[in-house]
PDB file of C-alpha atoms and ligand atoms in Angstrom:
ATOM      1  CA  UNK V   5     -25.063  39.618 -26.652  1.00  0.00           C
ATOM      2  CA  UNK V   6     -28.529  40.883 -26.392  1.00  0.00           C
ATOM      3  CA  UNK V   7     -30.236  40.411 -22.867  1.00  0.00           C
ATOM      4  CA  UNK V   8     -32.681  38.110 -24.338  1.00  0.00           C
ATOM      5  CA  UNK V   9     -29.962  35.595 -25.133  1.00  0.00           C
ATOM      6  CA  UNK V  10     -28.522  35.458 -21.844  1.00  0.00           C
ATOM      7  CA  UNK V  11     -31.834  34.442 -20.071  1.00  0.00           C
ATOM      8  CA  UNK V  12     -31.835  31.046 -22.179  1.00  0.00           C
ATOM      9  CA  UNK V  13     -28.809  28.892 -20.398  1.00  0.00           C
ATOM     10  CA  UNK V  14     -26.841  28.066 -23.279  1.00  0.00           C
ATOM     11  CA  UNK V  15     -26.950  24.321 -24.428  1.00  0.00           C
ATOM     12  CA  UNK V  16     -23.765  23.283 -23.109  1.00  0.00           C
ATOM     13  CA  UNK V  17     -25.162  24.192 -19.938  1.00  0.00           C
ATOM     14  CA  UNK V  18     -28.305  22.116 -20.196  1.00  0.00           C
ATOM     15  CA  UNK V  19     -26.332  18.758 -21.779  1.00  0.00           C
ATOM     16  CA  UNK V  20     -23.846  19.257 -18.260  1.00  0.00           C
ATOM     17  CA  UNK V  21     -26.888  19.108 -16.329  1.00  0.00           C
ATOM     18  CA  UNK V  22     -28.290  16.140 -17.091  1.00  0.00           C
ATOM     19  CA  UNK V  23     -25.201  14.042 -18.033  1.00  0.00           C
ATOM     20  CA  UNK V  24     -24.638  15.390 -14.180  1.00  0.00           C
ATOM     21  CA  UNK V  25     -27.644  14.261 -12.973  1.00  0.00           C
ATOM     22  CA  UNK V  26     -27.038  10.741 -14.797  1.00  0.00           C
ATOM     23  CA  UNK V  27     -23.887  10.179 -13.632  1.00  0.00           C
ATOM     24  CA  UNK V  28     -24.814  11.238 -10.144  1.00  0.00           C
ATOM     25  CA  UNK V  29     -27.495   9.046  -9.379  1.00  0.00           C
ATOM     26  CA  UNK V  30     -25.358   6.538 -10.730  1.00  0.00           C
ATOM     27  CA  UNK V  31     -22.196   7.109  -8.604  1.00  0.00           C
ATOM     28  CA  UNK V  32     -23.677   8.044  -5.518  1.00  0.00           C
ATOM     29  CA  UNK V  33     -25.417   4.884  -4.539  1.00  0.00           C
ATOM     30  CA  UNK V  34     -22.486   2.798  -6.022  1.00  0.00           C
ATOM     31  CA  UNK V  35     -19.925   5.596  -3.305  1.00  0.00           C
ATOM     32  CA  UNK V  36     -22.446   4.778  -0.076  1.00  0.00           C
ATOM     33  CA  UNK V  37     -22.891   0.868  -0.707  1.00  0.00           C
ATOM     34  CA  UNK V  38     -19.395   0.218  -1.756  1.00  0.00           C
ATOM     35  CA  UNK V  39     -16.751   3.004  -0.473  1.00  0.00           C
ATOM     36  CA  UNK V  40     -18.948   3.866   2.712  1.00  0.00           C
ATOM     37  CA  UNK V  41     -17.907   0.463   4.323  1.00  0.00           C
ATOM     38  CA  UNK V  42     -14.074   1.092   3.477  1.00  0.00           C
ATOM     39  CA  UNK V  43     -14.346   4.110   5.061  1.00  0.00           C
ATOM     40  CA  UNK V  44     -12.062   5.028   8.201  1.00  0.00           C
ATOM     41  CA  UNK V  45     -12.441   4.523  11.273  1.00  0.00           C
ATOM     42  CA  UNK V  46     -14.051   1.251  10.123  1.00  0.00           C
ATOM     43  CA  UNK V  47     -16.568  -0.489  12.764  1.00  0.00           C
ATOM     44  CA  UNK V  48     -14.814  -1.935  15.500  1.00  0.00           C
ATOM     45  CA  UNK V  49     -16.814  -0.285  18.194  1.00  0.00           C
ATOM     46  CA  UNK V  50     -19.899   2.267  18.117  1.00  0.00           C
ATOM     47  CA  UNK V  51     -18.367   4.957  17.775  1.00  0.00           C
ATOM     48  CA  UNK V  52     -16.469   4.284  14.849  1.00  0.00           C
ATOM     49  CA  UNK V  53     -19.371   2.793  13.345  1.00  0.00           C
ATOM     50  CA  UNK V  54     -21.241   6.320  13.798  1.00  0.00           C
ATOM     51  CA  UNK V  55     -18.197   8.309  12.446  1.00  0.00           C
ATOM     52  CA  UNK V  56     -17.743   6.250   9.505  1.00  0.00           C
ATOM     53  CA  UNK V  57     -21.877   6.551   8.664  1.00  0.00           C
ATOM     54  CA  UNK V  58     -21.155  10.513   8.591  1.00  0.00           C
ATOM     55  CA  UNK V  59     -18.264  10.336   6.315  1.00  0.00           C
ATOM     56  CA  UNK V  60     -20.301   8.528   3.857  1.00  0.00           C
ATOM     57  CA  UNK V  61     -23.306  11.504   4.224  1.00  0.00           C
ATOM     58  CA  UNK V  62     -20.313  13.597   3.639  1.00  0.00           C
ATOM     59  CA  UNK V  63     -18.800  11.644   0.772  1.00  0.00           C
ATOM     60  CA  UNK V  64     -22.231  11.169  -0.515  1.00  0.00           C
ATOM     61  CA  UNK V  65     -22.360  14.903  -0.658  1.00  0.00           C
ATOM     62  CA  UNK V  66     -19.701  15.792  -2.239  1.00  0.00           C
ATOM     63  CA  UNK V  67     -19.504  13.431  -5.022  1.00  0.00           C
ATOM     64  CA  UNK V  68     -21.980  15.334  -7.099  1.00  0.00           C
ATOM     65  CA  UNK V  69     -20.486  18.784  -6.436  1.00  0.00           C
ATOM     66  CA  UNK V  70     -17.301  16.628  -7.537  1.00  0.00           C
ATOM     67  CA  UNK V  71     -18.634  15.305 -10.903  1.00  0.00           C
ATOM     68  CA  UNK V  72     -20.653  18.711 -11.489  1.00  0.00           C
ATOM     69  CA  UNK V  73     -16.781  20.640 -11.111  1.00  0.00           C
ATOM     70  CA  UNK V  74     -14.915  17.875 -13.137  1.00  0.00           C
ATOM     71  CA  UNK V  75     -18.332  18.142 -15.914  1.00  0.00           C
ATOM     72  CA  UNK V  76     -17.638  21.738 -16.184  1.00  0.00           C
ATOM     73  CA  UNK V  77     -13.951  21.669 -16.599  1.00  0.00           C
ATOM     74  CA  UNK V  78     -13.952  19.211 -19.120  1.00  0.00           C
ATOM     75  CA  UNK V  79     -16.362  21.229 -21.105  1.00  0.00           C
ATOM     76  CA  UNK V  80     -14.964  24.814 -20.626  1.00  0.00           C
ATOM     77  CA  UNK V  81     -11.766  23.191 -22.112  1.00  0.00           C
ATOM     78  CA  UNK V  82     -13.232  21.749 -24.913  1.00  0.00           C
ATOM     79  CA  UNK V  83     -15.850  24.677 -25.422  1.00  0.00           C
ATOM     80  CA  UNK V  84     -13.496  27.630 -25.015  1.00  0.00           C
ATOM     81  CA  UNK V  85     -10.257  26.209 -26.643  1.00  0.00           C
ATOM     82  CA  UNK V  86      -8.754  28.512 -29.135  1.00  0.00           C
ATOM     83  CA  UNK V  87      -5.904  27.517 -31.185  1.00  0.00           C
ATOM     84  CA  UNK V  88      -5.239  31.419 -31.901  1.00  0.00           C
ATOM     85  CA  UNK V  89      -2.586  32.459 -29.911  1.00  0.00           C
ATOM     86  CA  UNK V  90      -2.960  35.711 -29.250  1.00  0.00           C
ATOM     87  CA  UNK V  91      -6.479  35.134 -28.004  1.00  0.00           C
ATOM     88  CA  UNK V  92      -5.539  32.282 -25.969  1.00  0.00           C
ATOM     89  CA  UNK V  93      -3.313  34.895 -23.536  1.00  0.00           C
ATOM     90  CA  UNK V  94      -6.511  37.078 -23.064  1.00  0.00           C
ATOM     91  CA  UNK V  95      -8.767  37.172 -20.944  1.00  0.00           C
ATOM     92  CA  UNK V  96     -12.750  36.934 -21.999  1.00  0.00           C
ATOM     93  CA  UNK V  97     -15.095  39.590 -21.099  1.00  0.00           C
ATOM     94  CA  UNK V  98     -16.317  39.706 -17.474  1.00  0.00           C
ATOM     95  CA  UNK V  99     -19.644  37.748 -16.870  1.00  0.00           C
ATOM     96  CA  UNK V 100     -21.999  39.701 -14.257  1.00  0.00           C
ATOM     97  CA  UNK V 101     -25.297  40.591 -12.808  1.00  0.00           C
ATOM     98  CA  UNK V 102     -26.588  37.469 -13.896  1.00  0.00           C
ATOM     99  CA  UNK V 103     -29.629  37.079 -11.182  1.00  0.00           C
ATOM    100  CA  UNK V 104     -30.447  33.525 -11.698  1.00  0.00           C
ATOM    101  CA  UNK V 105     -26.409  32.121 -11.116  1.00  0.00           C
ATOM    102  CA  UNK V 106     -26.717  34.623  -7.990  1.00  0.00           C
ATOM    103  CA  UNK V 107     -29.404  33.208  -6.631  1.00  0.00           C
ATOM    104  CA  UNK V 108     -28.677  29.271  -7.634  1.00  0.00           C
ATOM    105  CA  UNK V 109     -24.982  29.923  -6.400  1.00  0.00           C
ATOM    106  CA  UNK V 110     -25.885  31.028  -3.447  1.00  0.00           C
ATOM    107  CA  UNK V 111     -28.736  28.918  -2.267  1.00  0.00           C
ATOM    108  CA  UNK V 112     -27.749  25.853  -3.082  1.00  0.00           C
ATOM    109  CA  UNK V 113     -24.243  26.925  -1.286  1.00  0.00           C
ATOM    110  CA  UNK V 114     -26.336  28.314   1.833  1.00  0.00           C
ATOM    111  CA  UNK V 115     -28.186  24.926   2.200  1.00  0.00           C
ATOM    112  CA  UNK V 116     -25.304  22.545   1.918  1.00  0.00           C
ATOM    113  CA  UNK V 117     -22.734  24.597   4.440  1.00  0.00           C
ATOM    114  CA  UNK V 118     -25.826  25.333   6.913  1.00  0.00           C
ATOM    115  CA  UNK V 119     -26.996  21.729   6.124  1.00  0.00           C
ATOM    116  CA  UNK V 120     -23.480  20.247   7.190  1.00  0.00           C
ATOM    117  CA  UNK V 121     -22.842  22.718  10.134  1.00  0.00           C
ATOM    118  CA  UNK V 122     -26.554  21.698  11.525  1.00  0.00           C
ATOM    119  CA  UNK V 123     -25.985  17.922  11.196  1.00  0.00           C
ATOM    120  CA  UNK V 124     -22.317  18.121  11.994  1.00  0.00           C
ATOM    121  CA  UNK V 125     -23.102  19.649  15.772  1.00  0.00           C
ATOM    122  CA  UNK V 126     -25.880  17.531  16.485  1.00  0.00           C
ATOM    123  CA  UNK V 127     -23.247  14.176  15.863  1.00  0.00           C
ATOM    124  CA  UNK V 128     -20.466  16.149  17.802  1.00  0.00           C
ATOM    125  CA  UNK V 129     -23.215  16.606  20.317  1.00  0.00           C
ATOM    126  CA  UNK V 130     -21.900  13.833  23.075  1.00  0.00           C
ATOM    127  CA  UNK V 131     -25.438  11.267  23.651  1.00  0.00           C
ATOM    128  CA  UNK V 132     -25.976   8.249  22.070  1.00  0.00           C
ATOM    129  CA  UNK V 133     -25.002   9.617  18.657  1.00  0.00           C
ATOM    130  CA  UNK V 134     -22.051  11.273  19.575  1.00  0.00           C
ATOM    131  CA  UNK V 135     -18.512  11.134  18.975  1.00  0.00           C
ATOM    132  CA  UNK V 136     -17.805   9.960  22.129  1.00  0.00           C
ATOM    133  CA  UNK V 137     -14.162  11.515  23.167  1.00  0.00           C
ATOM    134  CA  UNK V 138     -13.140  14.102  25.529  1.00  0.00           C
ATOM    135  CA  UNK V 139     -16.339  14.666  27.249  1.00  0.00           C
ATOM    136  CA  UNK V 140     -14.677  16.290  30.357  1.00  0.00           C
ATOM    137  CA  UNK V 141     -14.198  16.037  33.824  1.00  0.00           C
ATOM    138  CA  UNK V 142     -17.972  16.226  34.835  1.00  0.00           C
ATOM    139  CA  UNK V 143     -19.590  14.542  31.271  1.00  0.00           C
ATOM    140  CA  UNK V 144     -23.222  16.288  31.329  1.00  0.00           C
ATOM    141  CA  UNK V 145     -26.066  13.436  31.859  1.00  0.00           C
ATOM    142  CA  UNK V 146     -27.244  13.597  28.021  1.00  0.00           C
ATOM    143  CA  UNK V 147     -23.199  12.216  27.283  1.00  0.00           C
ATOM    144  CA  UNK V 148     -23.883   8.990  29.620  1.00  0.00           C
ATOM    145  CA  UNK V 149     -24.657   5.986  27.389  1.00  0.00           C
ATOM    146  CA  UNK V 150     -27.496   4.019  28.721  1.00  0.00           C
ATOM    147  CA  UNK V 151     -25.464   1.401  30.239  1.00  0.00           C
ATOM    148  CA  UNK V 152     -23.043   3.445  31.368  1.00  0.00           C
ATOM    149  CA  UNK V 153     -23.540   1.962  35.115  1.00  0.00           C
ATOM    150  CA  UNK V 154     -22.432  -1.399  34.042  1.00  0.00           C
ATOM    151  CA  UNK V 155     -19.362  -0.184  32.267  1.00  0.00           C
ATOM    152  CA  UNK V 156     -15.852  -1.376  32.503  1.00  0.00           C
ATOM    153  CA  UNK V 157     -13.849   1.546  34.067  1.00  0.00           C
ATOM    154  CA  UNK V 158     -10.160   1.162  32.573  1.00  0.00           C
ATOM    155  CA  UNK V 159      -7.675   4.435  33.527  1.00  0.00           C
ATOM    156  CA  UNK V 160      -5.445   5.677  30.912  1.00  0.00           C
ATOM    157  CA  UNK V 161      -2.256   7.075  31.434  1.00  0.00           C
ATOM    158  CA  UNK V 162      -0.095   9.176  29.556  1.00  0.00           C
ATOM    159  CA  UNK V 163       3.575  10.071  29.937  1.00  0.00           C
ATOM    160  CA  UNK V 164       6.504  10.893  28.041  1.00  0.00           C
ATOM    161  CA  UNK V 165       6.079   9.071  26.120  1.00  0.00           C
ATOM    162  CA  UNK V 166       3.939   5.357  27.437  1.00  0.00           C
ATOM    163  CA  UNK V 167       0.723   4.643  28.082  1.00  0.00           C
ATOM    164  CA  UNK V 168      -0.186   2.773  30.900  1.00  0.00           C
ATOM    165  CA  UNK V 169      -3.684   1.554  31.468  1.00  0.00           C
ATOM    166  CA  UNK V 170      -5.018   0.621  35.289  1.00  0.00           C
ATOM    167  CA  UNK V 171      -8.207  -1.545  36.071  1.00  0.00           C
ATOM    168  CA  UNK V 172      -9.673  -0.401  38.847  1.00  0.00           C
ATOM    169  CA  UNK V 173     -12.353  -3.076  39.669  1.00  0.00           C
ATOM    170  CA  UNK V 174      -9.669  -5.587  39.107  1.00  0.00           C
ATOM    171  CA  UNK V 175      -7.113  -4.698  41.967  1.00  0.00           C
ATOM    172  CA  UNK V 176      -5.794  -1.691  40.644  1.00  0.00           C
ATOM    173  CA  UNK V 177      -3.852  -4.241  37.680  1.00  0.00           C
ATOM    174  CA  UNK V 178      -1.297  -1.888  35.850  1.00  0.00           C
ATOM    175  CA  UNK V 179      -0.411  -3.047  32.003  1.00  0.00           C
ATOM    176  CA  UNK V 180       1.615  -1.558  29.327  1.00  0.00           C
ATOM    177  CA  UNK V 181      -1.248  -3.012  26.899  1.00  0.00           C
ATOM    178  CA  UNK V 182      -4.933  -2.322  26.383  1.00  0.00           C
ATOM    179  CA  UNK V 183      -6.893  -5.419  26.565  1.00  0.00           C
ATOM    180  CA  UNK V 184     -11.042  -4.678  26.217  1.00  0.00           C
ATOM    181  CA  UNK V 185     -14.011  -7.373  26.077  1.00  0.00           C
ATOM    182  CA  UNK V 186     -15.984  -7.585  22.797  1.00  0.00           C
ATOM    183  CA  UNK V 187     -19.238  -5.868  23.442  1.00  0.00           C
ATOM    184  CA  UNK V 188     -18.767  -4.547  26.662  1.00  0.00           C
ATOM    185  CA  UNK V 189     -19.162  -1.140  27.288  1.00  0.00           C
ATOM    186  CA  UNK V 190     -16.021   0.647  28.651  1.00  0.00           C
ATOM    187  CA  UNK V 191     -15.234   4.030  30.459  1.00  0.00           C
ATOM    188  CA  UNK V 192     -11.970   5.636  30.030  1.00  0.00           C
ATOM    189  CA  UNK V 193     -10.493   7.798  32.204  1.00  0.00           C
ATOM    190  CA  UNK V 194      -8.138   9.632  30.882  1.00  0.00           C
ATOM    191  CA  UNK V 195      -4.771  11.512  32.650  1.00  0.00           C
ATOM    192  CA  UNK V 196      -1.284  12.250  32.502  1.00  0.00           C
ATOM    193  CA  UNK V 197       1.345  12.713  34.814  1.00  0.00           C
ATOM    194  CA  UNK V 198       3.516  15.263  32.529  1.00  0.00           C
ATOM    195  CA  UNK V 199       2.749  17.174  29.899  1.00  0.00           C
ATOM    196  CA  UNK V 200      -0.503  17.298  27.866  1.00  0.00           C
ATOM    197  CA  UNK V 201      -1.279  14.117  25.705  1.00  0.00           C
ATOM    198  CA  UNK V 202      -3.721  12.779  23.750  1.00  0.00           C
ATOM    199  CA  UNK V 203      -4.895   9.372  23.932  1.00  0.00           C
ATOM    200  CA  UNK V 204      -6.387   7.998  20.728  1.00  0.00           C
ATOM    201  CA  UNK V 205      -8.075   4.616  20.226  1.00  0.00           C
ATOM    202  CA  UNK V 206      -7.597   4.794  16.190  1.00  0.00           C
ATOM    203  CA  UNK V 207     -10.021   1.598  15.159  1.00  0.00           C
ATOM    204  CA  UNK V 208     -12.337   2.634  18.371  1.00  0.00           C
ATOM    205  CA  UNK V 209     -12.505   5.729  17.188  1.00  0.00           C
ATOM    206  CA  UNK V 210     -12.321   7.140  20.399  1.00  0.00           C
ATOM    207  CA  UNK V 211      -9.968  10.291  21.037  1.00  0.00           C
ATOM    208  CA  UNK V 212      -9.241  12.162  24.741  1.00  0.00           C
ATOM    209  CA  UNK V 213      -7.106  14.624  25.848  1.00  0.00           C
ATOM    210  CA  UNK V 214      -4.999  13.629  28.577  1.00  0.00           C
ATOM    211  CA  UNK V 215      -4.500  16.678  31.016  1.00  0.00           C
ATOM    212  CA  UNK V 216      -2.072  16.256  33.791  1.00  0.00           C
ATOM    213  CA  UNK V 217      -4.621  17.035  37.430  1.00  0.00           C
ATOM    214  CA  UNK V 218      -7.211  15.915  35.321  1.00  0.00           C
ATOM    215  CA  UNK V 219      -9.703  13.354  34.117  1.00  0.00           C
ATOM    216  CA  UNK V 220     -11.371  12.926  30.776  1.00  0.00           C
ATOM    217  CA  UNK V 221     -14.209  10.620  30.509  1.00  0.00           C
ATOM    218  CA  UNK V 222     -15.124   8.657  27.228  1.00  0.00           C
ATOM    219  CA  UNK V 223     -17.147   5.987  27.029  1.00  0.00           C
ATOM    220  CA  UNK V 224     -17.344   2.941  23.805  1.00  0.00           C
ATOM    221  CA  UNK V 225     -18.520  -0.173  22.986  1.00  0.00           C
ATOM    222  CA  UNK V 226     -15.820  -2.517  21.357  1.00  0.00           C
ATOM    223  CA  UNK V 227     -17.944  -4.588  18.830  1.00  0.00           C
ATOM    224  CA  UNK V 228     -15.663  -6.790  16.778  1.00  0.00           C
ATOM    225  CA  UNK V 229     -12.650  -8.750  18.187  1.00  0.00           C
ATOM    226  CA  UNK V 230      -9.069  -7.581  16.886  1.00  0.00           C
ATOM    227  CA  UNK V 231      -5.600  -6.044  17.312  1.00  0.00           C
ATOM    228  CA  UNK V 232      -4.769  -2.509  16.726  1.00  0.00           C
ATOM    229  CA  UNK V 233      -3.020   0.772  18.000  1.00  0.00           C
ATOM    230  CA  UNK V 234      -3.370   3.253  20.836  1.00  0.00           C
ATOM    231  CA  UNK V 235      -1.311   6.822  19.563  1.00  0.00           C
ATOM    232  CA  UNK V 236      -0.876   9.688  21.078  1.00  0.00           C
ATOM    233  CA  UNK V 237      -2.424  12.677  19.099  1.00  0.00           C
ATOM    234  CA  UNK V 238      -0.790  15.849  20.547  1.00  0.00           C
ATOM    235  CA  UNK V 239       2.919  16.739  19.963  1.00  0.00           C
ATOM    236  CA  UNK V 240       4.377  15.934  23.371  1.00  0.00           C
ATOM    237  CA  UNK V 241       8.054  16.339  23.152  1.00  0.00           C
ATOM    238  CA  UNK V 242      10.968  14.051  21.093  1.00  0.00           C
ATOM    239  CA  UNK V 243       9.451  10.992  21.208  1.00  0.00           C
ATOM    240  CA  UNK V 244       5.663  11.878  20.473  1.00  0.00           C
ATOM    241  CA  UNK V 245       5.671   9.942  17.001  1.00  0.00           C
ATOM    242  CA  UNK V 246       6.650   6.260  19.360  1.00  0.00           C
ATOM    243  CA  UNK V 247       3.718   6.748  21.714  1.00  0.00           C
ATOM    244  CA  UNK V 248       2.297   3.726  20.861  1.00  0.00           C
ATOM    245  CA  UNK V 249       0.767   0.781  22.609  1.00  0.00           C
ATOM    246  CA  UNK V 250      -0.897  -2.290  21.936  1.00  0.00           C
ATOM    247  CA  UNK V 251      -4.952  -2.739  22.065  1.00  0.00           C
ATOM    248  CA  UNK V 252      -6.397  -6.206  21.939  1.00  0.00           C
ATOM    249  CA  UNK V 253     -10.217  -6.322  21.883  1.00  0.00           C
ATOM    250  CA  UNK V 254     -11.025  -9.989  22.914  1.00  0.00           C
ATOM    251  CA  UNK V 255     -13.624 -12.406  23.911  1.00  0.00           C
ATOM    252  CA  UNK V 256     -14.948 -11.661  27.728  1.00  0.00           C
ATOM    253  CA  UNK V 257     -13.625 -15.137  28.236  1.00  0.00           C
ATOM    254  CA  UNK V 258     -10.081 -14.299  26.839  1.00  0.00           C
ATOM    255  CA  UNK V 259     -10.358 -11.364  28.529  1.00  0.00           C
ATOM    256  CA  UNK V 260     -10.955 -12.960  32.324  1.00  0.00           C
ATOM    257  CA  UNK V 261      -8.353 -15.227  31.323  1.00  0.00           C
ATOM    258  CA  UNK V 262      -5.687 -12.264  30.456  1.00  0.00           C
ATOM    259  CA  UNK V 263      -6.813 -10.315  33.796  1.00  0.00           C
ATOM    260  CA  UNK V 264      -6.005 -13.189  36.004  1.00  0.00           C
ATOM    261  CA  UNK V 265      -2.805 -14.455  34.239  1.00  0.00           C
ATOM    262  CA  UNK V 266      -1.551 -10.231  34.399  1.00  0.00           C
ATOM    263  CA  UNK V 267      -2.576  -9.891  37.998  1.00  0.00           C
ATOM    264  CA  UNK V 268      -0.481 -13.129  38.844  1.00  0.00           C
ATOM    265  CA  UNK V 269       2.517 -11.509  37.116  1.00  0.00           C
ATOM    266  CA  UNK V 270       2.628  -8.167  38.790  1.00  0.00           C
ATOM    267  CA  UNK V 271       1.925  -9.529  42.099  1.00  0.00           C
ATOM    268  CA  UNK V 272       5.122  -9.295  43.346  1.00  0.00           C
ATOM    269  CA  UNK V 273       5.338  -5.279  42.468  1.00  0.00           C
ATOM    270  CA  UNK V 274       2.062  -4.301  42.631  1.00  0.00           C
ATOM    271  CA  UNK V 275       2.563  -3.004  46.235  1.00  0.00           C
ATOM    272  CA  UNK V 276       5.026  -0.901  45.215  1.00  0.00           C
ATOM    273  CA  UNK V 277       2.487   1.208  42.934  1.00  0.00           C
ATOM    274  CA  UNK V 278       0.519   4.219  44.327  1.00  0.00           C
ATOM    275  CA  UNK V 279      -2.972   3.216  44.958  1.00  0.00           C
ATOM    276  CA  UNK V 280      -5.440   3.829  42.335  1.00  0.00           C
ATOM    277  CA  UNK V 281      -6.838   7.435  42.344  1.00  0.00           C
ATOM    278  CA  UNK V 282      -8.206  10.148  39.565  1.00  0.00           C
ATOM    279  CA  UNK V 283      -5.010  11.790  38.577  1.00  0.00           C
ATOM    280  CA  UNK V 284      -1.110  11.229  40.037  1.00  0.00           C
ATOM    281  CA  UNK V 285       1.355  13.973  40.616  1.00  0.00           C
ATOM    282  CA  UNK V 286       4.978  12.500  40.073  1.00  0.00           C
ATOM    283  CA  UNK V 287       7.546  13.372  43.250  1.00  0.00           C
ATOM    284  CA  UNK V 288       8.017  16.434  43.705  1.00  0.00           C
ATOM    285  CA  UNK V 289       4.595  18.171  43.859  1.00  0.00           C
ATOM    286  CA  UNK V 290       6.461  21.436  45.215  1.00  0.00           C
ATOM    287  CA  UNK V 291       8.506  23.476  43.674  1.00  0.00           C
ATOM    288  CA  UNK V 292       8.625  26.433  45.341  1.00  0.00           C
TER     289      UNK V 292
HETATM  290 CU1  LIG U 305       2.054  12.069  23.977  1.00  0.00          CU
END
């Protein structure tokens, strides 16, 4: 092959391209408007609604690089079958120095990972865009959501292997079940007692580690009214797979209602709890 032939990109090449760029254009658009939406987490709260908008920039992404792979399979299969069988078992001559692949391969790489690594940090970035779990002990001012003042403070915490959730601004109330108001914003605080868990809203989208001494704070906004799970999302001993609990996001009427019917129920043993505080140490604190 003469240098002159390899500048021109052979035909194959140039009927890939543009059934590529066809069927891209196509098939994006058609993956953001229809598999975006079925995306996890969904969009039961903010948070999740955020997540799920990057996955579809990152779905929307790789679909092309998807179709251009699967575009270039199917033709190197058809293009370089050989039926003898001797040739079939060797191995064509090495392609290289090629300047123009160099350079196409590796710009078009360099934008798309520095692209995603750019974009991906400013969503992890805790603020109003992002991700919202595990912001710490001490969440920096930029994390606080701007009505963050007003927000429901619930405590979560973990053991082996419950959760147990306290409302502070509601008597101290201890449940086994997280009940939230629709569109009220909420502040977790998140310990344990043992060892280190992990307490993950799935369908809120909201994930915090939960440190025994200490308290993670993550804020969300439940927007749509429904039943789902709480897990625990760090392997905590024997029973780390059953650390589930019930969350109910409700109406704030439903919600009143469920506060004052749980408070009369635990009257008679809510004296017996240790008062609400930041984190608990179980009996005995020394060991010495
Ligand atoms: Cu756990």
């Amino acid at each position: 092959m003469s240098s002159g032939d390899r500048l021109k990109p052979p035909p194959e090449l140039r009927r890939i391209f543009w059934i590529w760029l066809i069927l891209s254009v196509i098939a994006v658009p058609l993956v953001v408007i229809f598999v975006g939406p079925a995306l996890p987490p969904g969009s039961a709260s903010d948070a999740a609604h955020g997540q799920q908008q990057d996955n579809t920039v990152m779905v929307a992404i790789v679909v092309p690089i998807m179709i251009g792979l699967l575009l270039y399979f199917v033709s190197a299969l058809v293009r370089f079958r050989s039926t003898d069988e001797v040739d079939a078992l060797t191995d064509g001559p090495a392609m290289k120095g090629d300047p123009r692949v160099m350079v196409i391969w590796i710009s078009v790489t360099f934008v798309i990972v520095l692209f995603l690594a750019a974009w991906g940090a400013y969503e992890l970035f805790p603020g109003e865009e992002g991700a919202g779990g595990g912001l710490g002990s001490a969440p920096i001012s930029v994390a606080l959501p701007a009505d963050a003042s007003s927000a429901l403070p619930v405590q979560v915490i973990g053991q082996q292997w419950t959760w147990t959730y306290r409302y502070p601004t509601y008597g101290g109330l201890e449940t086994t079940e997280l009940v939230l108001p629709v569109n009220q914003e909420v502040r977790f605080s998140v310990t344990s007692i043992d060892v280190i868990h992990s307490f993950w809203a799935v369908n809120l989208a909201v994930k915090a580690d939960a440190v025994p001494g200490t308290t993670n704070v993550a804020f969300v906004k439940p927007v749509r009214e429904e039943a789902s799970t709480v897990r625990c999302a760090e392997l905590c001993g024997l029973w780390h797979g059953h650390m589930t609990s019930r969350l109910r996001v409700v109406s704030p009427a439903a919600f009143r209602l469920w506060i004052a019917h749980e408070r009369a129920k635990w009257a008679p043993i809510q004296r017996y709890l240790p008062p609400y505080k930041p984190t608990y140490a179980p009996e005995p604190t020394y060991r010495g």
